[in-house]
Amino acid sequence: MSTPPTSDVDLFADDVVLDPYPAHAELRECGPVVHLPRNDVYALTRYDVVRDALADWESFSSASIAFNPMANEALTGTSLASDPPAHTQLRAALTENLSPRALRGLKAGIDTKADALVAELVEKGSFEAIDALARAFPLAVVADLIGFTGHVRANMLRWGQAAMQVLGPMNQRTAENFPIAGELYTWCSQVKAEDLAEGSVGRGIFEAEARGAIPPDTAGHIIHQYLGAGVDSTIAAIGNIVALFAEHPDQLALVRADPTLVPAAFNEVLRYWAPINTWGRLATKDVEVGGTVIPAGAQVAVLLGAGNRDPRHYDDPDTFLVERNPVDHLGFGYGPHGCAGQGLARLEAHAVIEALSRRVERLVAGPEVRVPGNTTRSIEALPVLEVIPA
Ligand code: HEM
């Protein structure tokens, strides 16, 4: 058994987080596992090994999903950072309000909200797509869902971004965001049922706690995870939808001609530009992968975005094709921790794609602005200069 090849790629360097695809291609060619001394991690680079590792919690523990010890410490006891059997119970409490049945009642309201917002933007003729749509829409949906009011509503964006930034290595981005993530943590540890709007899902979580359906003192943690895991990633995905449709008018035309392509189009957006490219695991023992050994105790970097562009798995992976329908993409992860909020994310994204494809023939966008981020790869600003209405 040999040791994995080594590369001097830095997964968290500004140029790599802004455009990870050249580094991903290089690492995939190097091998299915590559040791990266600059990050002190073993990176999993190809589709099959990424998926296998996410399924194998006995070898790859969630005790280290972040790339610095402080964040891992803060996450202890959450569903995200637990392994079965503890994870199984934590996740059940977390997903009760995110199951297809629980979400069914939300679809009509979410569709109406997306359509009204898109109609208003089309009417304006030009707009800044990230603030006006990618941020505005999921923030409104999640705020109404959980029942946030007042200052919390105003802080959701900062808190959601910070919760993702602090998962990186101890670089400047992580250090700057710890105090902001701490505000979220403090608020969630103090929030009470009365702070959340009556009839909201957030209230329902407290009611479940009161009647003993979920363990005591878990309601605040669940709300923390909805906000921490669900806000920044969905904003990134919706911004990506607008940018990719502007860049590929032929692909928007396909969805316009055949609205049944909406779910396939969202799968392709998540495959082509995964909102989260790098996620952590801890090797619990010496683990053999592809004829090499990852040593016990090593930090592992699971490259979701690199798996999504692996030519061993997808034909022509660097091309954005809405008809491809990659239902097995890795954008939501896979296995026991596979995204617990993907039903909600899909409701939101499908509503936006449907509204755009119904109301817009073409979008003309200026250059997208990006700023480097440790975990979520998202667009900071995207000027839509002209809308050609349907
Ligand atoms: C497009 C948007 C989203 C993306 C790309 C995304 C991505 C992911 C990924 C990759 C994981 C796996 C983490 C792991 O394997 O350790 C995950 C887990 C999770 N996501 Fe999402 N997510 C999105 C939206 C949401 C939303 C809207 C919510 C909640 C309202 C949410 C809540 C969660 C939770 C709670 C987990 C942890 C599940 C567990 O530990 O079992 N996510 N997500």
PDB file of C-alpha atoms and ligand atoms in Angstrom, residues 54 62 65 79-80 87 91 94 98 225-226 229-230 233-234 237 266 270 275-276 279 281 304 330-334 336-342 344-345 348, ligand 1:
ATOM      1  CA  LEU A  54     -19.811  10.368   2.618  1.00  0.00           C
ATOM      2  CA  SER A  62     -18.240  14.135  11.113  1.00  0.00           C
ATOM      3  CA  ILE A  65     -16.430  18.931   9.338  1.00  0.00           C
ATOM      4  CA  SER A  79     -26.505  16.826  13.951  1.00  0.00           C
ATOM      5  CA  LEU A  80     -23.948  18.104  11.428  1.00  0.00           C
ATOM      6  CA  HIS A  87     -26.769  11.483  14.761  1.00  0.00           C
ATOM      7  CA  ARG A  91     -31.411  14.333  12.621  1.00  0.00           C
ATOM      8  CA  LEU A  94     -34.180  18.319  12.760  1.00  0.00           C
ATOM      9  CA  LEU A  98     -38.446  19.624   6.618  1.00  0.00           C
ATOM     10  CA  GLN A 225     -28.821  24.692  12.178  1.00  0.00           C
ATOM     11  CA  TYR A 226     -31.616  25.899   9.898  1.00  0.00           C
ATOM     12  CA  ALA A 229     -26.742  25.532   7.155  1.00  0.00           C
ATOM     13  CA  GLY A 230     -29.682  26.797   5.133  1.00  0.00           C
ATOM     14  CA  SER A 233     -26.045  27.989   0.578  1.00  0.00           C
ATOM     15  CA  THR A 234     -29.516  28.718  -0.797  1.00  0.00           C
ATOM     16  CA  ALA A 237     -27.679  28.615  -5.443  1.00  0.00           C
ATOM     17  CA  PHE A 266     -31.674  22.972 -10.659  1.00  0.00           C
ATOM     18  CA  LEU A 270     -25.886  22.462  -8.232  1.00  0.00           C
ATOM     19  CA  PRO A 275     -22.388  26.186  -3.558  1.00  0.00           C
ATOM     20  CA  ILE A 276     -20.102  24.213  -1.213  1.00  0.00           C
ATOM     21  CA  TRP A 279     -16.322  19.939   3.388  1.00  0.00           C
ATOM     22  CA  ARG A 281     -14.346  14.673   7.731  1.00  0.00           C
ATOM     23  CA  LEU A 304     -17.928  17.932  -3.565  1.00  0.00           C
ATOM     24  CA  LEU A 330     -22.931  15.825  -4.811  1.00  0.00           C
ATOM     25  CA  GLY A 331     -24.045  19.410  -4.166  1.00  0.00           C
ATOM     26  CA  PHE A 332     -26.268  18.308  -1.265  1.00  0.00           C
ATOM     27  CA  GLY A 333     -23.719  15.776  -0.027  1.00  0.00           C
ATOM     28  CA  TYR A 334     -24.717  12.135   0.230  1.00  0.00           C
ATOM     29  CA  PRO A 336     -26.559   9.922   6.442  1.00  0.00           C
ATOM     30  CA  HIS A 337     -25.752  13.667   6.474  1.00  0.00           C
ATOM     31  CA  GLY A 338     -27.078  14.403   2.968  1.00  0.00           C
ATOM     32  CA  CYS A 339     -28.689  17.836   3.157  1.00  0.00           C
ATOM     33  CA  ALA A 340     -31.627  17.778   5.558  1.00  0.00           C
ATOM     34  CA  GLY A 341     -33.032  20.967   4.007  1.00  0.00           C
ATOM     35  CA  GLN A 342     -32.866  19.960   0.355  1.00  0.00           C
ATOM     36  CA  LEU A 344     -36.939  23.389   1.126  1.00  0.00           C
ATOM     37  CA  ALA A 345     -34.001  24.447  -1.051  1.00  0.00           C
ATOM     38  CA  GLU A 348     -37.332  27.801  -3.342  1.00  0.00           C
TER      39      GLU A 348
HETATM   40  C1  HEM B   1     -28.894  24.890  -2.237  1.00  0.00           C
HETATM   41  C2  HEM B   1     -28.890  24.967  -0.932  1.00  0.00           C
HETATM   42  C3  HEM B   1     -28.163  23.993  -0.036  1.00  0.00           C
HETATM   43  C4  HEM B   1     -26.987  23.303  -0.235  1.00  0.00           C
HETATM   44  C5  HEM B   1     -26.087  23.340  -1.456  1.00  0.00           C
HETATM   45  C6  HEM B   1     -26.758  22.500   0.962  1.00  0.00           C
HETATM   46  C7  HEM B   1     -25.676  21.649   1.138  1.00  0.00           C
HETATM   47  C8  HEM B   1     -25.542  20.747   2.182  1.00  0.00           C
HETATM   48  C9  HEM B   1     -24.517  19.745   2.283  1.00  0.00           C
HETATM   49  C10 HEM B   1     -23.401  19.529   1.276  1.00  0.00           C
HETATM   50  C11 HEM B   1     -24.732  19.040   3.439  1.00  0.00           C
HETATM   51  C12 HEM B   1     -23.959  17.820   3.921  1.00  0.00           C
HETATM   52  C13 HEM B   1     -23.051  18.049   5.093  1.00  0.00           C
HETATM   53  C14 HEM B   1     -22.301  16.789   5.499  1.00  0.00           C
HETATM   54  O1  HEM B   1     -22.212  15.820   4.757  1.00  0.00           O
HETATM   55  O2  HEM B   1     -21.743  16.804   6.591  1.00  0.00           O
HETATM   56  C15 HEM B   1     -25.880  19.643   4.083  1.00  0.00           C
HETATM   57  C16 HEM B   1     -26.401  19.241   5.302  1.00  0.00           C
HETATM   58  C17 HEM B   1     -27.400  19.920   5.954  1.00  0.00           C
HETATM   59  N1  HEM B   1     -28.197  20.937   5.448  1.00  0.00           N
HETATM   60 FE1  HEM B   1     -28.074  21.742   3.612  1.00  0.00          FE
HETATM   61  N2  HEM B   1     -27.774  22.730   1.848  1.00  0.00           N
HETATM   62  C18 HEM B   1     -28.664  23.629   1.287  1.00  0.00           C
HETATM   63  C19 HEM B   1     -29.830  24.097   1.853  1.00  0.00           C
HETATM   64  C20 HEM B   1     -30.274  23.821   3.131  1.00  0.00           C
HETATM   65  C21 HEM B   1     -31.457  24.371   3.767  1.00  0.00           C
HETATM   66  C22 HEM B   1     -32.453  25.320   3.093  1.00  0.00           C
HETATM   67  C23 HEM B   1     -31.499  23.886   5.047  1.00  0.00           C
HETATM   68  C24 HEM B   1     -32.483  24.093   6.186  1.00  0.00           C
HETATM   69  C25 HEM B   1     -33.484  24.834   6.251  1.00  0.00           C
HETATM   70  C26 HEM B   1     -30.349  23.019   5.202  1.00  0.00           C
HETATM   71  C27 HEM B   1     -30.046  22.319   6.348  1.00  0.00           C
HETATM   72  C28 HEM B   1     -29.075  21.338   6.431  1.00  0.00           C
HETATM   73  C29 HEM B   1     -28.834  20.568   7.649  1.00  0.00           C
HETATM   74  C30 HEM B   1     -29.573  20.723   8.947  1.00  0.00           C
HETATM   75  C31 HEM B   1     -27.787  19.671   7.347  1.00  0.00           C
HETATM   76  C32 HEM B   1     -27.161  18.654   8.293  1.00  0.00           C
HETATM   77  C33 HEM B   1     -27.802  17.313   8.117  1.00  0.00           C
HETATM   78  C34 HEM B   1     -27.219  16.243   9.009  1.00  0.00           C
HETATM   79  O3  HEM B   1     -26.281  16.500   9.766  1.00  0.00           O
HETATM   80  O4  HEM B   1     -27.716  15.109   8.963  1.00  0.00           O
HETATM   81  N3  HEM B   1     -29.626  23.000   4.027  1.00  0.00           N
HETATM   82  N4  HEM B   1     -26.381  20.669   3.287  1.00  0.00           N
END
